[in-house]
Coordinates of C-alpha atoms in Angstrom, one line a residue:
Chain A
X1 CA 39.4 -109.7 128.2
X2 CA 38.8 -108.6 131.8
X3 CA 35.8 -109.6 133.9
X4 CA 34.1 -106.2 133.6
X5 CA 34.5 -106.3 129.8
X6 CA 33.1 -109.8 129.7
X7 CA 30.1 -108.7 131.8
X8 CA 29.5 -105.9 129.4
X9 CA 29.6 -108.3 126.5
X10 CA 27.3 -110.7 128.3
X11 CA 24.8 -107.8 128.8
X12 CA 25.0 -106.9 125.1
X13 CA 24.6 -110.6 124.0
X14 CA 21.7 -111.0 126.4
X15 CA 19.9 -107.9 125.0
X16 CA 20.4 -109.3 121.5
X17 CA 19.7 -112.9 122.0
X18 CA 17.3 -113.3 125.0
X19 CA 14.1 -112.8 123.0
X20 CA 15.2 -115.4 120.4
X21 CA 16.2 -117.9 123.2
X22 CA 12.9 -117.4 125.1
X23 CA 10.8 -117.6 121.9
X24 CA 12.5 -120.8 120.7
X25 CA 12.2 -122.5 124.1
X26 CA 8.5 -121.4 124.4
X27 CA 7.8 -123.2 121.2
X28 CA 8.8 -126.5 122.9
X29 CA 7.6 -126.0 126.5
X30 CA 4.5 -124.0 125.5
X31 CA 4.9 -121.8 128.5
X32 CA 6.6 -118.5 128.2
X33 CA 7.1 -118.1 131.9
X34 CA 9.1 -121.4 132.1
X35 CA 10.9 -120.5 128.9
X36 CA 12.0 -117.2 130.4
X37 CA 13.2 -118.9 133.6
X38 CA 15.3 -121.3 131.6
X39 CA 16.8 -118.5 129.5
X40 CA 17.6 -116.7 132.8
X41 CA 19.4 -119.8 134.1
X42 CA 21.5 -119.9 130.9
X43 CA 22.4 -116.2 131.5
X44 CA 23.5 -117.1 135.1
X45 CA 25.7 -119.8 133.7
X46 CA 27.2 -117.4 131.1
X47 CA 28.0 -115.0 133.9
X48 CA 29.8 -117.7 135.8
X49 CA 31.6 -119.4 132.9
X50 CA 32.5 -116.7 130.4
X51 CA 34.8 -114.6 132.6
X52 CA 36.9 -117.8 133.2
X53 CA 36.5 -119.7 129.9
X54 CA 36.2 -116.7 127.6
X55 CA 33.2 -115.6 125.5
X56 CA 32.3 -118.5 123.1
X57 CA 32.6 -118.0 119.3
X58 CA 28.8 -117.9 118.9
X59 CA 27.4 -116.7 122.2
X60 CA 23.8 -116.7 121.1
X61 CA 23.9 -120.4 120.2
X62 CA 25.7 -121.1 123.5
X63 CA 22.8 -119.5 125.4
X64 CA 20.3 -121.4 123.3
X65 CA 21.9 -124.8 123.8
X66 CA 22.4 -124.2 127.5
X67 CA 18.9 -123.1 128.0
X68 CA 17.5 -126.1 126.1
X69 CA 19.6 -128.4 128.2
X70 CA 18.1 -126.8 131.3
X71 CA 14.7 -127.4 129.7
X72 CA 15.5 -131.1 129.2
X73 CA 16.6 -131.4 132.9
X74 CA 13.5 -129.7 134.1
X75 CA 11.0 -131.6 132.0
X76 CA 12.7 -135.0 132.7
X77 CA 11.5 -134.5 136.3
X78 CA 7.9 -134.6 135.0
X79 CA 6.9 -138.0 133.8
X80 CA 4.0 -136.9 131.7
X81 CA 6.2 -134.7 129.5
X82 CA 8.2 -137.7 128.1
X83 CA 7.3 -136.7 124.5
X84 CA 8.6 -133.2 124.9
X85 CA 11.9 -134.5 126.4
X86 CA 12.4 -136.6 123.3
X87 CA 11.6 -133.6 121.1
X88 CA 13.9 -131.1 122.9
X89 CA 16.6 -133.7 123.5
X90 CA 16.8 -134.4 119.8
X91 CA 16.9 -130.7 119.1
X92 CA 19.8 -130.1 121.5
X93 CA 21.8 -132.8 119.7
X94 CA 21.1 -131.0 116.5
X95 CA 21.6 -127.4 117.7
X96 CA 25.3 -127.0 118.0
X97 CA 26.7 -123.5 118.1
X98 CA 27.9 -123.9 114.5
X99 CA 24.4 -124.8 113.3
X100 CA 22.8 -121.8 114.8
X101 CA 22.5 -119.8 111.6
X102 CA 20.1 -122.4 110.2
X103 CA 17.4 -121.7 112.7
X104 CA 16.9 -118.0 111.9
X105 CA 13.8 -118.6 109.8
X106 CA 12.1 -120.5 112.6
X107 CA 13.1 -117.9 115.1
X108 CA 11.2 -115.2 113.1
X109 CA 7.9 -117.1 113.7
X110 CA 8.8 -117.8 117.3
X111 CA 9.5 -114.1 117.9
X112 CA 6.2 -113.1 116.4
X113 CA 4.4 -115.7 118.6
X114 CA 6.3 -114.3 121.6
X115 CA 5.2 -110.7 120.8
X116 CA 1.5 -111.8 120.5
X117 CA 1.8 -113.8 123.8
X118 CA 3.5 -111.0 125.8
X119 CA 0.8 -108.6 124.5
X120 CA -2.1 -110.9 125.0
X121 CA -5.3 -109.0 125.9
X122 CA -5.9 -111.3 128.9
X123 CA -3.1 -109.2 130.6
X124 CA -3.5 -105.7 131.9
X125 CA -1.7 -102.8 130.2
X126 CA 1.1 -102.5 132.7
X127 CA 1.7 -106.3 132.7
X128 CA 1.9 -106.3 128.9
X129 CA 4.3 -103.5 128.8
X130 CA 6.6 -105.0 131.5
X131 CA 6.5 -108.5 129.9
X132 CA 7.3 -107.0 126.5
X133 CA 10.3 -105.1 127.7
X134 CA 11.5 -108.0 129.8
X135 CA 11.1 -110.8 127.2
X136 CA 11.4 -109.0 123.9
X137 CA 13.6 -106.0 124.8
X138 CA 15.9 -108.0 127.1
X139 CA 15.7 -105.3 129.8
X140 CA 16.4 -106.2 133.4
X141 CA 13.7 -105.8 136.0
X142 CA 15.5 -102.9 137.6
X143 CA 15.8 -101.1 134.2
X144 CA 12.1 -101.4 133.6
X145 CA 11.4 -100.2 137.2
X146 CA 13.6 -97.1 136.7
X147 CA 12.0 -96.3 133.4
X148 CA 8.5 -96.4 134.8
X149 CA 9.5 -94.8 138.2
X150 CA 8.3 -97.7 140.2
X151 CA 10.1 -100.1 142.6
X152 CA 11.9 -103.2 141.4
X153 CA 9.6 -105.3 143.5
X154 CA 6.5 -103.8 141.8
X155 CA 7.9 -104.7 138.3
X156 CA 9.0 -108.2 139.4
X157 CA 5.5 -108.8 140.9
X158 CA 3.9 -107.6 137.6
X159 CA 6.0 -110.0 135.6
X160 CA 5.4 -113.0 137.9
X161 CA 1.6 -112.3 137.9
X162 CA 1.6 -111.8 134.1
X163 CA 3.3 -115.1 133.5
X164 CA 0.9 -116.9 135.9
X165 CA -2.1 -115.3 134.2
X166 CA -0.9 -116.5 130.8
X167 CA -0.4 -120.0 132.2
X168 CA -3.7 -120.1 134.0
X169 CA -5.6 -118.8 130.9
X170 CA -3.8 -121.5 128.8
X171 CA -2.8 -118.8 126.2
X172 CA -1.4 -120.7 123.2
X173 CA 2.0 -119.9 122.0
X174 CA 1.2 -119.0 118.4
X175 CA 0.5 -116.3 115.9
X176 CA -3.3 -115.8 115.8
X177 CA -5.1 -116.1 112.5
X178 CA -8.3 -115.1 110.9
X179 CA -10.6 -112.5 112.6
X180 CA -8.6 -112.8 115.9
X181 CA -5.5 -111.4 114.2
X182 CA -6.7 -107.8 113.9
X183 CA -7.6 -107.4 117.5
X184 CA -4.5 -109.2 118.8
X185 CA -2.3 -107.1 116.5
X186 CA -4.0 -103.9 117.8
X187 CA -3.0 -105.0 121.3
X188 CA 0.7 -105.5 120.2
X189 CA 0.8 -102.1 118.5
X190 CA -0.9 -100.4 121.5
X191 CA 1.9 -101.8 123.8
X192 CA 4.7 -100.6 121.5
X193 CA 3.2 -97.2 121.2
X194 CA 2.7 -97.0 125.0
X195 CA 6.3 -97.8 125.5
X196 CA 7.3 -95.2 122.9
X197 CA 5.2 -92.5 124.5
X198 CA 6.5 -93.2 127.9
X199 CA 10.0 -92.4 126.6
X200 CA 8.8 -89.6 124.3
X201 CA 7.0 -87.7 127.0
X202 CA 10.0 -87.8 129.3
X203 CA 11.6 -84.6 128.1
X204 CA 12.3 -83.6 131.7
X205 CA 14.5 -85.3 134.2
X206 CA 17.9 -86.9 133.7
X207 CA 17.1 -90.5 133.7
X208 CA 18.9 -91.9 130.6
X209 CA 16.6 -94.9 130.3
X210 CA 13.5 -93.0 129.3
X211 CA 14.8 -92.1 125.9
X212 CA 16.0 -95.7 125.8
X213 CA 12.3 -96.7 126.0
X214 CA 11.6 -94.7 122.9
X215 CA 14.5 -96.4 121.1
X216 CA 13.4 -99.8 122.2
X217 CA 9.8 -99.3 121.1
X218 CA 11.0 -98.1 117.7
X219 CA 13.4 -101.1 117.4
X220 CA 10.6 -103.6 118.3
X221 CA 8.3 -101.8 115.8
X222 CA 10.9 -102.2 113.1
X223 CA 11.4 -105.9 114.0
X224 CA 7.6 -106.4 113.8
X225 CA 7.5 -104.7 110.4
X226 CA 10.0 -107.2 109.2
X227 CA 8.0 -110.1 110.7
X228 CA 4.6 -108.9 109.5
X229 CA 5.3 -106.9 106.3
X230 CA 1.7 -107.2 105.0
X231 CA 0.1 -105.4 107.9
X232 CA -0.3 -101.7 107.0
X233 CA -0.9 -100.6 110.6
X234 CA 2.5 -102.0 111.6
X235 CA 4.2 -99.8 109.0
X236 CA 1.9 -97.0 110.1
X237 CA 3.0 -97.2 113.7
X238 CA 6.7 -97.4 112.6
X239 CA 6.2 -94.3 110.5
X240 CA 4.5 -92.5 113.3
X241 CA 7.3 -93.4 115.8
X242 CA 10.1 -92.6 113.3
X243 CA 8.7 -89.2 112.5
X244 CA 7.9 -88.3 116.2
X245 CA 11.4 -89.5 117.2
X246 CA 12.9 -87.2 114.6
X247 CA 11.7 -84.2 116.6
X248 CA 13.3 -85.2 119.9
X249 CA 16.2 -82.6 119.8
X250 CA 13.9 -79.8 118.9
X251 CA 11.2 -80.4 121.5
X252 CA 12.8 -78.7 124.4
X253 CA 14.5 -75.3 124.8
X254 CA 17.8 -74.6 126.5
X255 CA 16.1 -74.5 129.9
X256 CA 14.2 -77.8 129.3
X257 CA 11.0 -76.0 128.5
X258 CA 8.8 -77.6 125.9
X259 CA 8.8 -76.1 122.4
X260 CA 5.6 -76.4 120.5
X261 CA 5.7 -78.1 117.1
X262 CA 5.2 -74.9 115.0
X263 CA 7.8 -73.1 117.0
X264 CA 10.5 -75.8 116.7
X265 CA 13.8 -75.2 114.9
X266 CA 13.3 -77.7 112.0
X267 CA 17.0 -77.7 111.4
X268 CA 17.2 -79.7 114.6
X269 CA 14.9 -82.4 113.3
X270 CA 16.5 -85.7 112.4
X271 CA 16.0 -85.9 108.7
X272 CA 17.3 -89.5 108.5
X273 CA 14.4 -90.6 110.7
X274 CA 11.9 -88.4 108.8
X275 CA 13.1 -90.2 105.6
X276 CA 12.6 -93.6 107.2
X277 CA 9.2 -92.6 108.5
X278 CA 8.0 -91.4 105.1
X279 CA 9.3 -94.6 103.5
X280 CA 7.4 -96.7 106.1
X281 CA 4.3 -94.6 105.3
X282 CA 4.7 -95.4 101.6
X283 CA 4.9 -99.1 102.5
X284 CA 1.7 -98.8 104.4
X285 CA 0.0 -97.0 101.6
X286 CA 1.2 -99.6 99.0
X287 CA -0.7 -102.3 100.8
X288 CA -4.0 -100.6 99.9
X289 CA -5.7 -101.5 103.2
X290 CA -8.4 -99.5 104.9
X291 CA -6.7 -96.7 106.9
X292 CA -6.1 -97.5 110.6
X293 CA -5.5 -95.0 113.4
X294 CA -1.7 -95.4 113.3
X295 CA -1.5 -94.9 109.6
X296 CA -3.7 -91.7 109.8
X297 CA -1.7 -90.3 112.7
X298 CA 1.5 -91.0 110.8
X299 CA 0.1 -89.3 107.7
X300 CA -0.7 -86.3 110.0
X301 CA 2.9 -86.3 111.3
X302 CA 4.2 -86.5 107.8
X303 CA 2.3 -83.3 106.8
X304 CA 4.4 -81.5 109.4
X305 CA 7.5 -83.3 108.5
X306 CA 7.2 -82.4 104.8
X307 CA 7.0 -78.7 105.5
X308 CA 10.5 -77.2 105.7
X309 CA 8.9 -74.1 107.3
X310 CA 5.9 -74.0 109.7
X311 CA 4.1 -71.7 107.2
X312 CA 4.4 -74.3 104.5
X313 CA 2.2 -76.8 106.4
X314 CA -0.7 -78.2 104.4
X315 CA -3.4 -77.5 106.9
X316 CA -6.3 -78.4 104.6
X317 CA -4.9 -81.9 104.3
X318 CA -4.4 -82.1 108.0
X319 CA -8.0 -81.0 108.6
X320 CA -9.1 -83.7 106.2
X321 CA -7.0 -86.4 107.9
X322 CA -8.4 -85.4 111.3
X323 CA -11.8 -86.0 109.8
X324 CA -10.7 -89.5 108.7
X325 CA -9.3 -90.1 112.2
X326 CA -12.5 -89.0 113.8
X327 CA -14.3 -91.6 111.7
X328 CA -12.0 -94.4 112.8
X329 CA -11.4 -93.4 116.4
X330 CA -14.0 -90.8 117.4
X331 CA -13.0 -88.7 120.3
X332 CA -13.5 -85.1 121.5
X333 CA -9.7 -84.7 121.6
X334 CA -9.5 -85.5 117.9
X335 CA -12.3 -83.0 117.2
X336 CA -10.4 -80.4 119.2
X337 CA -7.3 -81.0 117.0
X338 CA -9.5 -80.9 113.9
X339 CA -10.8 -77.5 115.1
X340 CA -7.2 -76.2 115.3
X341 CA -6.5 -77.5 111.8
X342 CA -9.7 -76.0 110.4
X343 CA -8.8 -72.6 112.0
X344 CA -5.3 -72.8 110.3
X345 CA -6.8 -73.9 107.0
X346 CA -9.9 -71.7 106.7
X347 CA -9.7 -69.1 109.4
X348 CA -10.5 -68.9 113.2
X349 CA -14.3 -68.7 112.7
X350 CA -14.3 -72.2 111.2
X351 CA -12.3 -73.5 114.2
X352 CA -14.5 -71.7 116.7
X353 CA -17.7 -73.2 115.2
X354 CA -16.4 -76.7 115.8
X355 CA -15.1 -75.9 119.3
X356 CA -18.5 -74.6 120.2
X357 CA -20.1 -77.8 118.9
X358 CA -18.0 -80.0 121.1
X359 CA -17.8 -77.7 124.2
X360 CA -20.5 -79.7 125.9
X361 CA -18.6 -83.0 125.7
X362 CA -18.2 -84.6 129.1
X363 CA -14.7 -85.7 128.3
X364 CA -13.5 -82.1 127.7
X365 CA -14.9 -80.7 130.9
X366 CA -11.9 -79.7 133.0
X367 CA -9.5 -80.1 130.0
X368 CA -7.5 -76.9 129.9
X369 CA -6.8 -77.0 126.2
X370 CA -10.5 -76.5 125.3
X371 CA -10.7 -72.9 126.7
X372 CA -7.1 -72.3 125.7
X373 CA -7.8 -73.1 122.0
X374 CA -11.1 -71.2 122.2
X375 CA -9.3 -68.2 123.6
X376 CA -6.8 -68.3 120.8
X377 CA -9.6 -68.3 118.1
X378 CA -11.3 -65.4 119.9
X379 CA -8.2 -63.3 120.0
X380 CA -7.8 -63.8 116.2
X381 CA -11.4 -62.7 115.8
X382 CA -10.8 -59.6 117.8
X383 CA -13.1 -60.7 120.7
X384 CA -10.5 -59.9 123.3
X385 CA -12.8 -59.7 126.4
X386 CA -14.1 -63.2 125.8
X387 CA -10.6 -64.5 125.0
X388 CA -9.3 -63.1 128.3
X389 CA -11.9 -65.1 130.3
X390 CA -11.1 -68.2 128.3
X391 CA -7.4 -67.9 129.0
X392 CA -8.1 -67.3 132.7
X393 CA -10.3 -70.4 132.8
X394 CA -7.6 -72.5 131.1
X395 CA -5.0 -71.2 133.6
X396 CA -7.2 -72.4 136.4
X397 CA -7.5 -75.8 134.9
X398 CA -3.9 -76.7 134.0
X399 CA -1.7 -78.5 136.5
X400 CA 1.5 -77.4 134.7
X401 CA 3.0 -74.3 136.4
X402 CA 4.9 -73.2 133.3
X403 CA 1.8 -73.5 131.2
X404 CA -0.3 -71.6 133.8
X405 CA 2.1 -68.7 133.7
X406 CA 1.9 -68.6 129.9
X407 CA -1.9 -68.6 129.9
X408 CA -2.1 -65.8 132.5
X409 CA 0.3 -63.8 130.4
X410 CA -2.0 -64.3 127.4
X411 CA -5.0 -63.3 129.5
X412 CA -3.2 -60.1 130.6
X413 CA -2.3 -59.2 127.1
X414 CA -6.0 -59.2 126.0
Chain B
X1 CA 23.6 -94.5 120.3
X2 CA 24.4 -94.5 116.7
X3 CA 27.5 -96.2 115.2
X4 CA 28.9 -96.0 111.7
X5 CA 30.4 -99.3 110.6
X6 CA 32.9 -99.1 107.7
X7 CA 33.8 -102.3 105.9
X8 CA 36.7 -102.5 103.5
X9 CA 37.3 -105.6 101.4
X10 CA 39.2 -106.5 98.3
X11 CA 36.1 -108.3 96.9
X12 CA 32.4 -107.4 96.6
X13 CA 30.5 -107.7 99.8
X14 CA 27.0 -109.2 99.4
X15 CA 26.8 -109.2 103.2
X16 CA 26.6 -105.5 103.2
X17 CA 22.9 -105.6 102.5
X18 CA 22.8 -106.0 106.2
X19 CA 19.7 -108.3 106.4
X20 CA 20.6 -109.5 109.9
X21 CA 20.9 -105.9 111.2
X22 CA 17.6 -104.9 109.5
X23 CA 15.8 -107.9 111.0
X24 CA 17.0 -106.9 114.4
X25 CA 15.6 -103.4 113.9
X26 CA 18.9 -101.6 114.4
X27 CA 19.9 -100.8 110.8
X28 CA 19.2 -97.1 109.9
X29 CA 21.0 -96.8 106.7
X30 CA 23.5 -98.7 104.5
X31 CA 25.4 -98.0 101.3
X32 CA 28.4 -98.6 99.1
X33 CA 31.3 -96.2 98.9
X34 CA 33.2 -95.5 95.7
X35 CA 35.9 -98.2 95.3
X36 CA 39.3 -97.0 96.4
X37 CA 42.9 -98.3 96.6
X38 CA 41.8 -100.7 99.5
X39 CA 39.1 -102.3 97.4
X40 CA 35.4 -102.2 97.9
X41 CA 33.9 -100.3 100.8
X42 CA 30.5 -99.9 102.3
X43 CA 28.9 -98.7 105.5
X44 CA 26.1 -99.4 107.9
X45 CA 24.6 -96.9 110.2
X46 CA 23.2 -98.7 113.2
X47 CA 21.3 -97.6 116.4
X48 CA 22.2 -99.8 119.4
X49 CA 22.5 -99.4 123.1
X50 CA 26.3 -99.3 123.4
X51 CA 29.6 -100.1 121.8
X52 CA 29.6 -103.7 123.0
X53 CA 26.3 -104.3 121.3
X54 CA 27.6 -102.7 118.0
X55 CA 30.7 -105.0 118.1
X56 CA 28.6 -108.1 118.9
X57 CA 26.1 -107.4 116.2
X58 CA 28.8 -106.9 113.5
X59 CA 30.7 -110.0 114.7
X60 CA 27.6 -112.1 113.9
X61 CA 27.7 -111.1 110.2
X62 CA 29.6 -113.6 108.1
X63 CA 32.0 -111.2 106.5
X64 CA 35.0 -112.4 104.3
X65 CA 38.5 -111.2 105.2
X66 CA 38.1 -107.5 105.5
X67 CA 38.8 -104.5 107.6
X68 CA 35.9 -103.3 109.8
X69 CA 35.9 -100.0 111.7
X70 CA 33.1 -99.1 114.2
X71 CA 32.8 -95.5 115.2
X72 CA 30.2 -93.8 117.3
X73 CA 28.4 -90.9 115.7
X74 CA 29.1 -87.8 117.6
X75 CA 25.8 -85.8 117.7
X76 CA 22.4 -87.4 117.5

């Protein structure tokens, strides 16, 4: 095996094993920052040794053992950590590459702890995202930087600060229990969905890594669903991401222009992912827990996914689900979406009535979709002069050139 | 990237349930194929970053003596 080929293998092994190595080390040293540094040291040794000595039979266990030895070396230098040295030293003796399969169960709990730690609310959103991709996704700093269109130094700084914040705050390396679990889980789910959306919204541009973000969020969501199978919202989020990801190929036209959901060629949807999404939704439903926002959004996505043709869409169910969502996560945007669903289910007058109710909402001032949606309802009701004014207003508010052209065309046709 | 992993073995393959792949979040689908002259066959469909990762993930599964073929899925 040539050096390049070995490096590619090292990269692959690192992506697969780094989270497990960091998680297992963090259990001993109780400091994810330190654990990550030791895992990185093991990676450097692998890059030095494997091209000459060959890739070991069990590279994951090799990384784990090497990192734990580094941990022992580090901690030996600190007198007050004598107990931990004994603990890890014993473990290194026991953890031979051949014995690695036996630690898989422990690893599951450690991985879950690592997810909760990397997504701890004490960290800002950007820090949580960067730390999750670095420690759980095995992405390099430069890969994260490229994905988020920022410099390597910015991401590196975010990660360093995040690790320091966790250490300063004394965040315990554990899976939260009791009432804390719900809010901490919400934080983890938020991070995964943010990562997914960062990839999903990147339909323009040619940076290959942005779709990779989508895939990584989906993978981490599936891992989380395996680790926390009794949490309906986890399955809800997985269902939502699977179904949204299924539309990737249909979301843009030949010129890269966005294609709206109802105008998409459903033959281009990925029916394997839709099937997986619907199954994840069933798992969430089977748990009989109060509906959470991800579950409801997944149920909404499923309504579209189940319709083979746009005209088969069950708009009455969609309108009802938006009402449930408005009860869980009230927002003017949800209400605007509900107005569209009401219009499709019961006619434009029903949609217009709701739009007029929420038109005064502060959050919607300056939001181009409010006049755009209102204009659409007015056209359907034959009130073309009012519709024209609404489309012109929407065109003046949007920052997207392609959308502005479309809205002005609609105004001109009134 | 998606890869189809075909496994052919003269004896039944309990490992084809693909637990390790599912726990890693990369298993999209799995199934048995109708037994043929070469014995029992099954497949996994996995979603991974590249061919190296596909190979490394499959290498970690304790399969008995069998033939494994890993092919990238053309259009996804």
